[in-house]
PDB file of C-alpha atoms in Angstrom:
ATOM      1  CA  MET A 260      51.492 -43.907 134.821  1.00  0.00           C
ATOM      2  CA  GLN A 261      53.517 -41.413 133.100  1.00  0.00           C
ATOM      3  CA  PHE A 262      54.613 -38.732 134.699  1.00  0.00           C
ATOM      4  CA  LYS A 263      54.610 -35.153 132.933  1.00  0.00           C
ATOM      5  CA  GLY A 264      55.130 -32.020 134.392  1.00  0.00           C
ATOM      6  CA  THR A 265      52.638 -30.191 136.453  1.00  0.00           C
ATOM      7  CA  LYS A 266      51.868 -26.209 136.526  1.00  0.00           C
ATOM      8  CA  ALA A 267      53.413 -25.919 139.376  1.00  0.00           C
ATOM      9  CA  TYR A 268      56.847 -27.177 137.885  1.00  0.00           C
ATOM     10  CA  VAL A 269      58.469 -26.755 134.694  1.00  0.00           C
ATOM     11  CA  ALA A 270      60.277 -30.701 134.074  1.00  0.00           C
ATOM     12  CA  THR A 271      62.016 -30.604 130.714  1.00  0.00           C
ATOM     13  CA  ASP A 272      61.436 -33.329 127.991  1.00  0.00           C
ATOM     14  CA  GLU A 273      64.969 -34.984 129.294  1.00  0.00           C
ATOM     15  CA  LEU A 274      63.646 -34.772 133.317  1.00  0.00           C
ATOM     16  CA  GLN A 275      60.203 -36.289 132.257  1.00  0.00           C
ATOM     17  CA  MET A 276      62.117 -39.189 130.099  1.00  0.00           C
ATOM     18  CA  ALA A 277      64.227 -39.905 132.897  1.00  0.00           C
ATOM     19  CA  VAL A 278      61.325 -39.798 135.608  1.00  0.00           C
ATOM     20  CA  ASN A 279      59.566 -42.029 133.771  1.00  0.00           C
ATOM     21  CA  ALA A 280      62.330 -44.352 132.952  1.00  0.00           C
ATOM     22  CA  ALA A 281      62.828 -44.521 136.290  1.00  0.00           C
ATOM     23  CA  ILE A 282      59.101 -45.635 136.837  1.00  0.00           C
ATOM     24  CA  SER A 283      59.683 -48.694 134.214  1.00  0.00           C
ATOM     25  CA  LEU A 284      62.851 -50.108 135.434  1.00  0.00           C
ATOM     26  CA  GLN A 285      61.867 -49.882 138.913  1.00  0.00           C
ATOM     27  CA  LYS A 286      64.911 -48.139 139.614  1.00  0.00           C
ATOM     28  CA  PRO A 287      66.132 -45.313 142.724  1.00  0.00           C
ATOM     29  CA  LEU A 288      65.847 -42.133 140.287  1.00  0.00           C
ATOM     30  CA  LEU A 289      69.624 -40.219 141.839  1.00  0.00           C
ATOM     31  CA  ILE A 290      69.052 -36.456 140.967  1.00  0.00           C
ATOM     32  CA  LYS A 291      71.818 -34.035 140.741  1.00  0.00           C
ATOM     33  CA  GLY A 292      72.235 -30.757 140.074  1.00  0.00           C
ATOM     34  CA  GLU A 293      73.226 -26.872 141.322  1.00  0.00           C
ATOM     35  CA  PRO A 294      71.435 -26.003 144.709  1.00  0.00           C
ATOM     36  CA  GLY A 295      68.546 -25.120 143.606  1.00  0.00           C
ATOM     37  CA  THR A 296      67.149 -26.288 140.472  1.00  0.00           C
ATOM     38  CA  GLY A 297      64.144 -27.921 141.675  1.00  0.00           C
ATOM     39  CA  LYS A 298      65.681 -31.795 142.686  1.00  0.00           C
ATOM     40  CA  THR A 299      63.159 -31.236 145.442  1.00  0.00           C
ATOM     41  CA  MET A 300      60.275 -29.936 144.216  1.00  0.00           C
ATOM     42  CA  LEU A 301      60.511 -32.650 141.904  1.00  0.00           C
ATOM     43  CA  ALA A 302      59.549 -35.672 144.261  1.00  0.00           C
ATOM     44  CA  GLU A 303      56.353 -33.350 145.355  1.00  0.00           C
ATOM     45  CA  GLN A 304      55.133 -32.829 141.869  1.00  0.00           C
ATOM     46  CA  ILE A 305      55.762 -36.692 140.872  1.00  0.00           C
ATOM     47  CA  ALA A 306      53.490 -37.290 143.802  1.00  0.00           C
ATOM     48  CA  GLU A 307      50.940 -34.582 143.102  1.00  0.00           C
ATOM     49  CA  SER A 308      50.939 -35.859 139.096  1.00  0.00           C
ATOM     50  CA  LEU A 309      50.322 -39.013 139.866  1.00  0.00           C
ATOM     51  CA  GLY A 310      47.989 -39.314 142.763  1.00  0.00           C
ATOM     52  CA  LEU A 311      49.951 -40.852 145.203  1.00  0.00           C
ATOM     53  CA  GLU A 312      51.491 -39.803 149.007  1.00  0.00           C
ATOM     54  CA  LEU A 313      54.624 -38.412 149.326  1.00  0.00           C
ATOM     55  CA  ILE A 314      57.309 -39.575 151.929  1.00  0.00           C
ATOM     56  CA  GLN A 315      59.953 -37.227 152.855  1.00  0.00           C
ATOM     57  CA  TRP A 316      63.711 -38.434 154.526  1.00  0.00           C
ATOM     58  CA  HIS A 317      65.823 -35.705 154.755  1.00  0.00           C
ATOM     59  CA  ILE A 318      69.208 -36.255 154.907  1.00  0.00           C
ATOM     60  CA  LYS A 319      71.828 -34.738 157.645  1.00  0.00           C
ATOM     61  CA  SER A 320      75.015 -35.323 158.155  1.00  0.00           C
ATOM     62  CA  THR A 321      74.222 -37.332 161.426  1.00  0.00           C
ATOM     63  CA  THR A 322      71.143 -40.306 159.637  1.00  0.00           C
ATOM     64  CA  ARG A 323      72.574 -42.962 159.825  1.00  0.00           C
ATOM     65  CA  ALA A 324      70.806 -45.647 156.852  1.00  0.00           C
ATOM     66  CA  GLN A 325      69.138 -47.973 160.317  1.00  0.00           C
ATOM     67  CA  GLN A 326      67.675 -44.823 160.727  1.00  0.00           C
ATOM     68  CA  GLY A 327      65.513 -45.023 157.290  1.00  0.00           C
ATOM     69  CA  LEU A 328      64.579 -49.265 158.859  1.00  0.00           C
ATOM     70  CA  TYR A 329      63.654 -49.209 162.351  1.00  0.00           C
ATOM     71  CA  GLU A 330      64.851 -47.717 165.706  1.00  0.00           C
ATOM     72  CA  TYR A 331      64.825 -50.181 168.930  1.00  0.00           C
ATOM     73  CA  ASP A 332      63.566 -47.398 171.813  1.00  0.00           C
ATOM     74  CA  ALA A 333      66.067 -49.272 174.667  1.00  0.00           C
ATOM     75  CA  VAL A 334      65.461 -45.892 176.825  1.00  0.00           C
ATOM     76  CA  SER A 335      61.488 -46.280 176.701  1.00  0.00           C
ATOM     77  CA  ARG A 336      61.447 -50.106 177.618  1.00  0.00           C
ATOM     78  CA  LEU A 337      63.829 -49.387 180.684  1.00  0.00           C
ATOM     79  CA  ARG A 338      61.994 -46.284 181.429  1.00  0.00           C
ATOM     80  CA  ASP A 339      58.668 -48.426 181.775  1.00  0.00           C
ATOM     81  CA  SER A 340      60.601 -51.760 183.058  1.00  0.00           C
ATOM     82  CA  GLN A 341      61.483 -49.416 186.444  1.00  0.00           C
ATOM     83  CA  LEU A 342      57.629 -48.113 186.961  1.00  0.00           C
ATOM     84  CA  GLY A 343      56.644 -51.771 186.209  1.00  0.00           C
ATOM     85  CA  ASP A 344      54.726 -51.456 182.507  1.00  0.00           C
ATOM     86  CA  PRO A 345      53.427 -54.437 181.399  1.00  0.00           C
ATOM     87  CA  LYS A 346      53.850 -53.799 177.024  1.00  0.00           C
ATOM     88  CA  VAL A 347      57.218 -54.102 178.786  1.00  0.00           C
ATOM     89  CA  HIS A 348      57.428 -58.220 177.297  1.00  0.00           C
ATOM     90  CA  ASP A 349      57.113 -57.597 174.015  1.00  0.00           C
ATOM     91  CA  ILE A 350      60.007 -55.764 172.255  1.00  0.00           C
ATOM     92  CA  ALA A 351      57.766 -54.785 169.363  1.00  0.00           C
ATOM     93  CA  ASN A 352      56.272 -51.682 171.527  1.00  0.00           C
ATOM     94  CA  TYR A 353      59.951 -50.229 171.522  1.00  0.00           C
ATOM     95  CA  ILE A 354      60.351 -50.824 167.416  1.00  0.00           C
ATOM     96  CA  VAL A 355      59.394 -47.692 166.008  1.00  0.00           C
ATOM     97  CA  LYS A 356      59.638 -47.426 162.225  1.00  0.00           C
ATOM     98  CA  GLY A 357      61.456 -45.417 160.130  1.00  0.00           C
ATOM     99  CA  LYS A 358      60.659 -43.499 156.867  1.00  0.00           C
ATOM    100  CA  LEU A 359      61.262 -46.701 154.449  1.00  0.00           C
ATOM    101  CA  TRP A 360      59.491 -48.320 156.506  1.00  0.00           C
ATOM    102  CA  LYS A 361      56.655 -46.388 156.766  1.00  0.00           C
ATOM    103  CA  ALA A 362      56.890 -46.407 152.209  1.00  0.00           C
ATOM    104  CA  PHE A 363      57.329 -50.129 152.293  1.00  0.00           C
ATOM    105  CA  ASP A 364      54.046 -51.127 155.267  1.00  0.00           C
ATOM    106  CA  SER A 365      51.263 -48.618 152.701  1.00  0.00           C
ATOM    107  CA  GLU A 366      48.921 -49.976 151.188  1.00  0.00           C
ATOM    108  CA  LYS A 367      48.971 -47.850 148.349  1.00  0.00           C
ATOM    109  CA  GLN A 368      52.216 -46.727 145.900  1.00  0.00           C
ATOM    110  CA  VAL A 369      53.717 -44.121 147.528  1.00  0.00           C
ATOM    111  CA  VAL A 370      56.870 -41.677 146.446  1.00  0.00           C
ATOM    112  CA  LEU A 371      60.296 -41.933 149.023  1.00  0.00           C
ATOM    113  CA  LEU A 372      62.840 -38.943 148.320  1.00  0.00           C
ATOM    114  CA  ILE A 373      65.570 -39.461 150.472  1.00  0.00           C
ATOM    115  CA  ASP A 374      67.177 -35.241 150.075  1.00  0.00           C
ATOM    116  CA  GLU A 375      70.651 -34.804 149.905  1.00  0.00           C
ATOM    117  CA  ILE A 376      71.711 -38.306 150.170  1.00  0.00           C
ATOM    118  CA  ASP A 377      75.888 -37.018 149.774  1.00  0.00           C
ATOM    119  CA  LYS A 378      74.997 -35.146 153.310  1.00  0.00           C
ATOM    120  CA  ALA A 379      75.832 -38.462 155.523  1.00  0.00           C
ATOM    121  CA  ASP A 380      79.159 -40.763 155.587  1.00  0.00           C
ATOM    122  CA  ILE A 381      80.417 -42.458 153.081  1.00  0.00           C
ATOM    123  CA  GLU A 382      79.384 -45.505 153.975  1.00  0.00           C
ATOM    124  CA  PHE A 383      75.445 -44.099 154.279  1.00  0.00           C
ATOM    125  CA  PRO A 384      74.600 -45.878 150.708  1.00  0.00           C
ATOM    126  CA  ASN A 385      76.246 -48.947 150.978  1.00  0.00           C
ATOM    127  CA  ASP A 386      74.280 -49.904 154.091  1.00  0.00           C
ATOM    128  CA  LEU A 387      70.929 -49.264 152.008  1.00  0.00           C
ATOM    129  CA  LEU A 388      71.798 -51.285 148.446  1.00  0.00           C
ATOM    130  CA  LEU A 389      69.738 -54.591 149.980  1.00  0.00           C
ATOM    131  CA  GLU A 390      66.523 -52.878 151.495  1.00  0.00           C
ATOM    132  CA  LEU A 391      66.315 -50.063 148.233  1.00  0.00           C
ATOM    133  CA  ASP A 392      67.390 -53.139 145.754  1.00  0.00           C
ATOM    134  CA  LYS A 393      65.474 -55.978 147.104  1.00  0.00           C
ATOM    135  CA  MET A 394      62.870 -54.117 148.918  1.00  0.00           C
ATOM    136  CA  GLU A 395      62.569 -55.986 152.371  1.00  0.00           C
ATOM    137  CA  PHE A 396      64.881 -55.928 155.290  1.00  0.00           C
ATOM    138  CA  HIS A 397      65.159 -57.621 159.058  1.00  0.00           C
ATOM    139  CA  VAL A 398      64.339 -56.709 162.178  1.00  0.00           C
ATOM    140  CA  TYR A 399      66.817 -58.121 164.061  1.00  0.00           C
ATOM    141  CA  GLU A 400      64.892 -57.860 167.676  1.00  0.00           C
ATOM    142  CA  THR A 401      61.806 -59.357 166.397  1.00  0.00           C
ATOM    143  CA  GLN A 402      62.802 -61.799 163.625  1.00  0.00           C
ATOM    144  CA  GLN A 403      60.552 -60.459 161.747  1.00  0.00           C
ATOM    145  CA  ARG A 404      61.517 -59.367 157.670  1.00  0.00           C
ATOM    146  CA  VAL A 405      59.754 -56.903 156.221  1.00  0.00           C
ATOM    147  CA  GLN A 406      58.980 -56.362 152.759  1.00  0.00           C
ATOM    148  CA  ALA A 407      57.519 -54.088 150.086  1.00  0.00           C
ATOM    149  CA  ARG A 408      53.872 -54.501 149.904  1.00  0.00           C
ATOM    150  CA  HIS A 409      54.058 -52.256 147.066  1.00  0.00           C
ATOM    151  CA  ARG A 410      57.285 -51.376 145.780  1.00  0.00           C
ATOM    152  CA  PRO A 411      57.671 -47.141 146.599  1.00  0.00           C
ATOM    153  CA  ILE A 412      58.486 -44.399 143.665  1.00  0.00           C
ATOM    154  CA  VAL A 413      62.277 -43.650 144.494  1.00  0.00           C
ATOM    155  CA  ILE A 414      63.717 -40.516 144.098  1.00  0.00           C
ATOM    156  CA  ILE A 415      66.869 -39.964 145.400  1.00  0.00           C
ATOM    157  CA  THR A 416      69.041 -36.120 145.598  1.00  0.00           C
ATOM    158  CA  SER A 417      72.340 -34.761 145.354  1.00  0.00           C
ATOM    159  CA  ASN A 418      73.883 -31.867 145.765  1.00  0.00           C
ATOM    160  CA  ASN A 419      77.344 -33.913 144.241  1.00  0.00           C
ATOM    161  CA  GLU A 420      79.260 -32.800 147.828  1.00  0.00           C
ATOM    162  CA  LYS A 421      80.879 -35.612 148.244  1.00  0.00           C
ATOM    163  CA  GLU A 422      81.276 -39.109 144.556  1.00  0.00           C
ATOM    164  CA  LEU A 423      78.326 -41.685 145.347  1.00  0.00           C
ATOM    165  CA  PRO A 424      79.451 -45.384 145.583  1.00  0.00           C
ATOM    166  CA  ASP A 425      80.285 -47.315 142.674  1.00  0.00           C
ATOM    167  CA  ALA A 426      77.945 -50.321 143.913  1.00  0.00           C
ATOM    168  CA  PHE A 427      75.077 -47.709 145.029  1.00  0.00           C
ATOM    169  CA  LEU A 428      75.247 -46.320 141.635  1.00  0.00           C
ATOM    170  CA  ARG A 429      74.327 -49.124 139.623  1.00  0.00           C
ATOM    171  CA  ARG A 430      71.431 -49.728 141.347  1.00  0.00           C
ATOM    172  CA  CYS A 431      70.015 -46.083 139.783  1.00  0.00           C
ATOM    173  CA  PHE A 432      68.636 -44.834 137.186  1.00  0.00           C
ATOM    174  CA  PHE A 433      70.548 -40.564 136.732  1.00  0.00           C
ATOM    175  CA  HIS A 434      69.978 -37.526 135.826  1.00  0.00           C
ATOM    176  CA  PHE A 435      71.194 -34.603 136.189  1.00  0.00           C
ATOM    177  CA  ILE A 436      69.467 -31.410 136.338  1.00  0.00           C
ATOM    178  CA  LYS A 437      70.594 -28.866 133.956  1.00  0.00           C
ATOM    179  CA  PHE A 438      70.703 -25.635 134.536  1.00  0.00           C
ATOM    180  CA  PRO A 439      67.475 -23.501 133.468  1.00  0.00           C
ATOM    181  CA  ASP A 440      68.735 -22.321 129.809  1.00  0.00           C
ATOM    182  CA  ALA A 441      66.762 -17.909 129.201  1.00  0.00           C
ATOM    183  CA  VAL A 442      63.326 -19.823 127.587  1.00  0.00           C
ATOM    184  CA  THR A 443      62.997 -22.637 130.370  1.00  0.00           C
ATOM    185  CA  MET A 444      63.885 -19.970 133.138  1.00  0.00           C
ATOM    186  CA  GLU A 445      61.475 -17.387 131.664  1.00  0.00           C
ATOM    187  CA  LYS A 446      58.617 -21.004 132.124  1.00  0.00           C
ATOM    188  CA  ILE A 447      59.248 -21.856 135.603  1.00  0.00           C
ATOM    189  CA  VAL A 448      59.378 -16.998 136.330  1.00  0.00           C
ATOM    190  CA  ALA A 449      55.471 -16.878 134.702  1.00  0.00           C
ATOM    191  CA  VAL A 450      55.018 -20.454 136.818  1.00  0.00           C
ATOM    192  CA  HIS A 451      55.651 -18.158 139.966  1.00  0.00           C
ATOM    193  CA  TYR A 452      54.944 -13.953 137.907  1.00  0.00           C
ATOM    194  CA  PRO A 453      52.494 -14.980 135.193  1.00  0.00           C
ATOM    195  CA  ASN A 454      51.350 -11.522 134.669  1.00  0.00           C
ATOM    196  CA  ILE A 455      54.933  -9.860 135.386  1.00  0.00           C
ATOM    197  CA  LYS A 456      55.852  -7.427 133.450  1.00  0.00           C
ATOM    198  CA  LYS A 457      57.902  -8.798 129.727  1.00  0.00           C
ATOM    199  CA  ASP A 458      60.270  -5.226 130.101  1.00  0.00           C
ATOM    200  CA  LEU A 459      61.229  -6.210 133.744  1.00  0.00           C
ATOM    201  CA  LEU A 460      61.069  -9.849 133.407  1.00  0.00           C
ATOM    202  CA  ALA A 461      63.795  -9.057 130.781  1.00  0.00           C
ATOM    203  CA  GLN A 462      65.949  -5.998 131.902  1.00  0.00           C
ATOM    204  CA  ALA A 463      66.201  -8.532 135.348  1.00  0.00           C
ATOM    205  CA  MET A 464      66.850 -11.422 133.593  1.00  0.00           C
ATOM    206  CA  ASP A 465      69.764  -9.948 131.313  1.00  0.00           C
ATOM    207  CA  ILE A 466      71.216  -8.766 135.488  1.00  0.00           C
ATOM    208  CA  PHE A 467      70.600 -12.266 136.781  1.00  0.00           C
ATOM    209  CA  PHE A 468      72.727 -14.382 133.919  1.00  0.00           C
ATOM    210  CA  ASP A 469      75.637 -11.654 134.214  1.00  0.00           C
ATOM    211  CA  ILE A 470      76.522 -12.412 137.329  1.00  0.00           C
ATOM    212  CA  ARG A 471      76.030 -15.924 136.768  1.00  0.00           C
ATOM    213  CA  LYS A 472      78.913 -15.138 134.393  1.00  0.00           C
ATOM    214  CA  VAL A 473      81.413 -13.168 136.866  1.00  0.00           C
ATOM    215  CA  PRO A 474      84.165 -15.907 136.615  1.00  0.00           C
ATOM    216  CA  GLY A 475      85.401 -16.400 140.475  1.00  0.00           C
ATOM    217  CA  LEU A 476      82.187 -16.219 142.286  1.00  0.00           C
ATOM    218  CA  LYS A 477      81.427 -18.746 144.868  1.00  0.00           C
ATOM    219  CA  LYS A 478      78.121 -19.155 144.835  1.00  0.00           C
ATOM    220  CA  LYS A 479      76.328 -18.327 141.878  1.00  0.00           C
ATOM    221  CA  PRO A 480      72.660 -16.750 142.434  1.00  0.00           C
ATOM    222  CA  SER A 481      70.662 -19.954 141.516  1.00  0.00           C
ATOM    223  CA  THR A 482      66.317 -20.637 139.948  1.00  0.00           C
ATOM    224  CA  SER A 483      65.120 -20.114 144.150  1.00  0.00           C
ATOM    225  CA  GLU A 484      67.158 -17.181 144.235  1.00  0.00           C
ATOM    226  CA  LEU A 485      65.990 -15.686 141.048  1.00  0.00           C
ATOM    227  CA  ILE A 486      62.294 -16.429 142.226  1.00  0.00           C
ATOM    228  CA  ASP A 487      63.280 -14.598 145.702  1.00  0.00           C
ATOM    229  CA  TRP A 488      64.948 -11.730 143.919  1.00  0.00           C
ATOM    230  CA  LEU A 489      61.543 -10.498 141.183  1.00  0.00           C
ATOM    231  CA  LYS A 490      59.573 -10.903 144.332  1.00  0.00           C
ATOM    232  CA  LEU A 491      61.714  -8.489 145.941  1.00  0.00           C
ATOM    233  CA  LEU A 492      61.772  -6.327 142.474  1.00  0.00           C
ATOM    234  CA  LEU A 493      58.080  -6.898 142.196  1.00  0.00           C
ATOM    235  CA  ALA A 494      57.041  -6.455 146.225  1.00  0.00           C
ATOM    236  CA  ASP A 495      59.391  -2.907 146.601  1.00  0.00           C
ATOM    237  CA  ASP A 496      57.760  -2.126 143.025  1.00  0.00           C
ATOM    238  CA  ILE A 497      61.408  -0.766 141.924  1.00  0.00           C
ATOM    239  CA  PRO A 498      61.364   1.137 138.867  1.00  0.00           C
ATOM    240  CA  GLU A 499      61.955  -0.651 134.798  1.00  0.00           C
ATOM    241  CA  GLU A 500      64.186   2.074 134.157  1.00  0.00           C
ATOM    242  CA  ILE A 501      66.417   1.195 136.553  1.00  0.00           C
ATOM    243  CA  LEU A 502      67.428  -2.377 135.932  1.00  0.00           C
ATOM    244  CA  LYS A 503      67.097  -0.320 132.243  1.00  0.00           C
ATOM    245  CA  ASN A 504      69.960   1.333 132.909  1.00  0.00           C
ATOM    246  CA  GLN A 505      72.094  -1.467 135.473  1.00  0.00           C
ATOM    247  CA  ASP A 506      75.051  -1.695 133.722  1.00  0.00           C
ATOM    248  CA  MET A 507      76.735  -4.495 135.702  1.00  0.00           C
ATOM    249  CA  LYS A 508      80.232  -3.233 135.416  1.00  0.00           C
ATOM    250  CA  SER A 509      79.957  -0.514 136.736  1.00  0.00           C
ATOM    251  CA  ALA A 510      77.217  -1.435 139.961  1.00  0.00           C
ATOM    252  CA  ILE A 511      75.209  -3.937 141.605  1.00  0.00           C
ATOM    253  CA  PRO A 512      71.891  -4.759 141.100  1.00  0.00           C
ATOM    254  CA  PRO A 513      69.412  -3.512 143.447  1.00  0.00           C
ATOM    255  CA  LEU A 514      68.263  -5.838 146.933  1.00  0.00           C
ATOM    256  CA  TYR A 515      71.601  -7.911 145.643  1.00  0.00           C
ATOM    257  CA  GLY A 516      71.150 -10.226 148.934  1.00  0.00           C
ATOM    258  CA  ALA A 517      68.754 -12.065 147.485  1.00  0.00           C
ATOM    259  CA  LEU A 518      71.107 -13.354 144.522  1.00  0.00           C
ATOM    260  CA  LEU A 519      74.604 -13.136 146.309  1.00  0.00           C
ATOM    261  CA  LYS A 520      74.679 -15.095 149.525  1.00  0.00           C
ATOM    262  CA  ASN A 521      77.969 -14.329 150.557  1.00  0.00           C
ATOM    263  CA  GLU A 522      80.210 -11.109 151.338  1.00  0.00           C
ATOM    264  CA  GLN A 523      83.081 -13.002 149.189  1.00  0.00           C
ATOM    265  CA  ASP A 524      80.843 -12.631 146.129  1.00  0.00           C
ATOM    266  CA  VAL A 525      79.995  -8.824 147.206  1.00  0.00           C
ATOM    267  CA  HIS A 526      83.581  -7.736 147.075  1.00  0.00           C
ATOM    268  CA  LEU A 527      84.096  -9.615 144.035  1.00  0.00           C
ATOM    269  CA  LEU A 528      81.376  -7.853 142.553  1.00  0.00           C
ATOM    270  CA  GLU A 529      81.980  -4.182 144.248  1.00  0.00           C
ATOM    271  CA  LYS A 530      85.001  -4.675 143.444  1.00  0.00           C
ATOM    272  CA  ILE A 531      84.536  -4.759 139.239  1.00  0.00           C
ATOM    273  CA  ALA A 532      82.393  -2.468 139.434  1.00  0.00           C
ATOM    274  CA  PHE A 533      85.374  -0.226 140.594  1.00  0.00           C
ATOM    275  CA  MET A 534      87.530  -0.465 138.656  1.00  0.00           C
ATOM    276  CA  HIS A 535      84.926  -0.372 135.892  1.00  0.00           C
ATOM    277  CA  ARG A 536      84.250   3.575 137.141  1.00  0.00           C
ATOM    278  CA  ALA A 537      88.200   3.981 137.469  1.00  0.00           C
ATOM    279  CA  LYS A 538      88.156   3.522 134.279  1.00  0.00           C
ATOM    280  CA  ARG A 539      85.887   6.027 132.655  1.00  0.00           C
TER     281      ARG A 539
END
């Protein structure tokens, strides 16, 4: 079982090696990188490439580790007891399976995505140490021991908003997705827009990478934002000459709202452009 990328996802040799190493070691693959570098999409493409089901657990600031295992619905049981429903006598009727339980209980191996783990409380990763290491957990209400039928391929993503505990990191295979260079970026764009004109792409790429080099940007535009920007350029049929004559020092690019995501960065580029024009 080897991951080699897909037609819809350009995976570097290093990323392919990381995925396959994690699968061989039967360890969770911890993926870090800038937002928009394809971390979440990686899990989707691994599942598609290997012909496996994908179970996604998207983490929020309020998510608890227990929710990934199961939750006991005491409110429903209380309501049913008031209505005289006979199923209240079996507490198992009120155990709601979480994403990990579903992955463990699958009849076939699955890919389990734990997305943006760093959004949760700092103790969240520690609360999953045993479950991800031993692939089992205990249901206290029913005294049931749940074991994985098949060890899932676990992909964990992080945007590095919080430091993850050392004990958790030791149990993972780590890979940092570097921001694509120009050659790799062209391959990524070709997946989305195979017929894009070379001149238009070259001019757009120059502007994109020039923006990323501007010091002081609060948020550098990412791969996904470049894809969105190109889509708008193609949809609006922006002439190549406009981009070709674009000077990043004297003007901000057309349809910049696809690239810049906050007013501070817009003001910064406007200030740079104004200062450059004033010197002329």
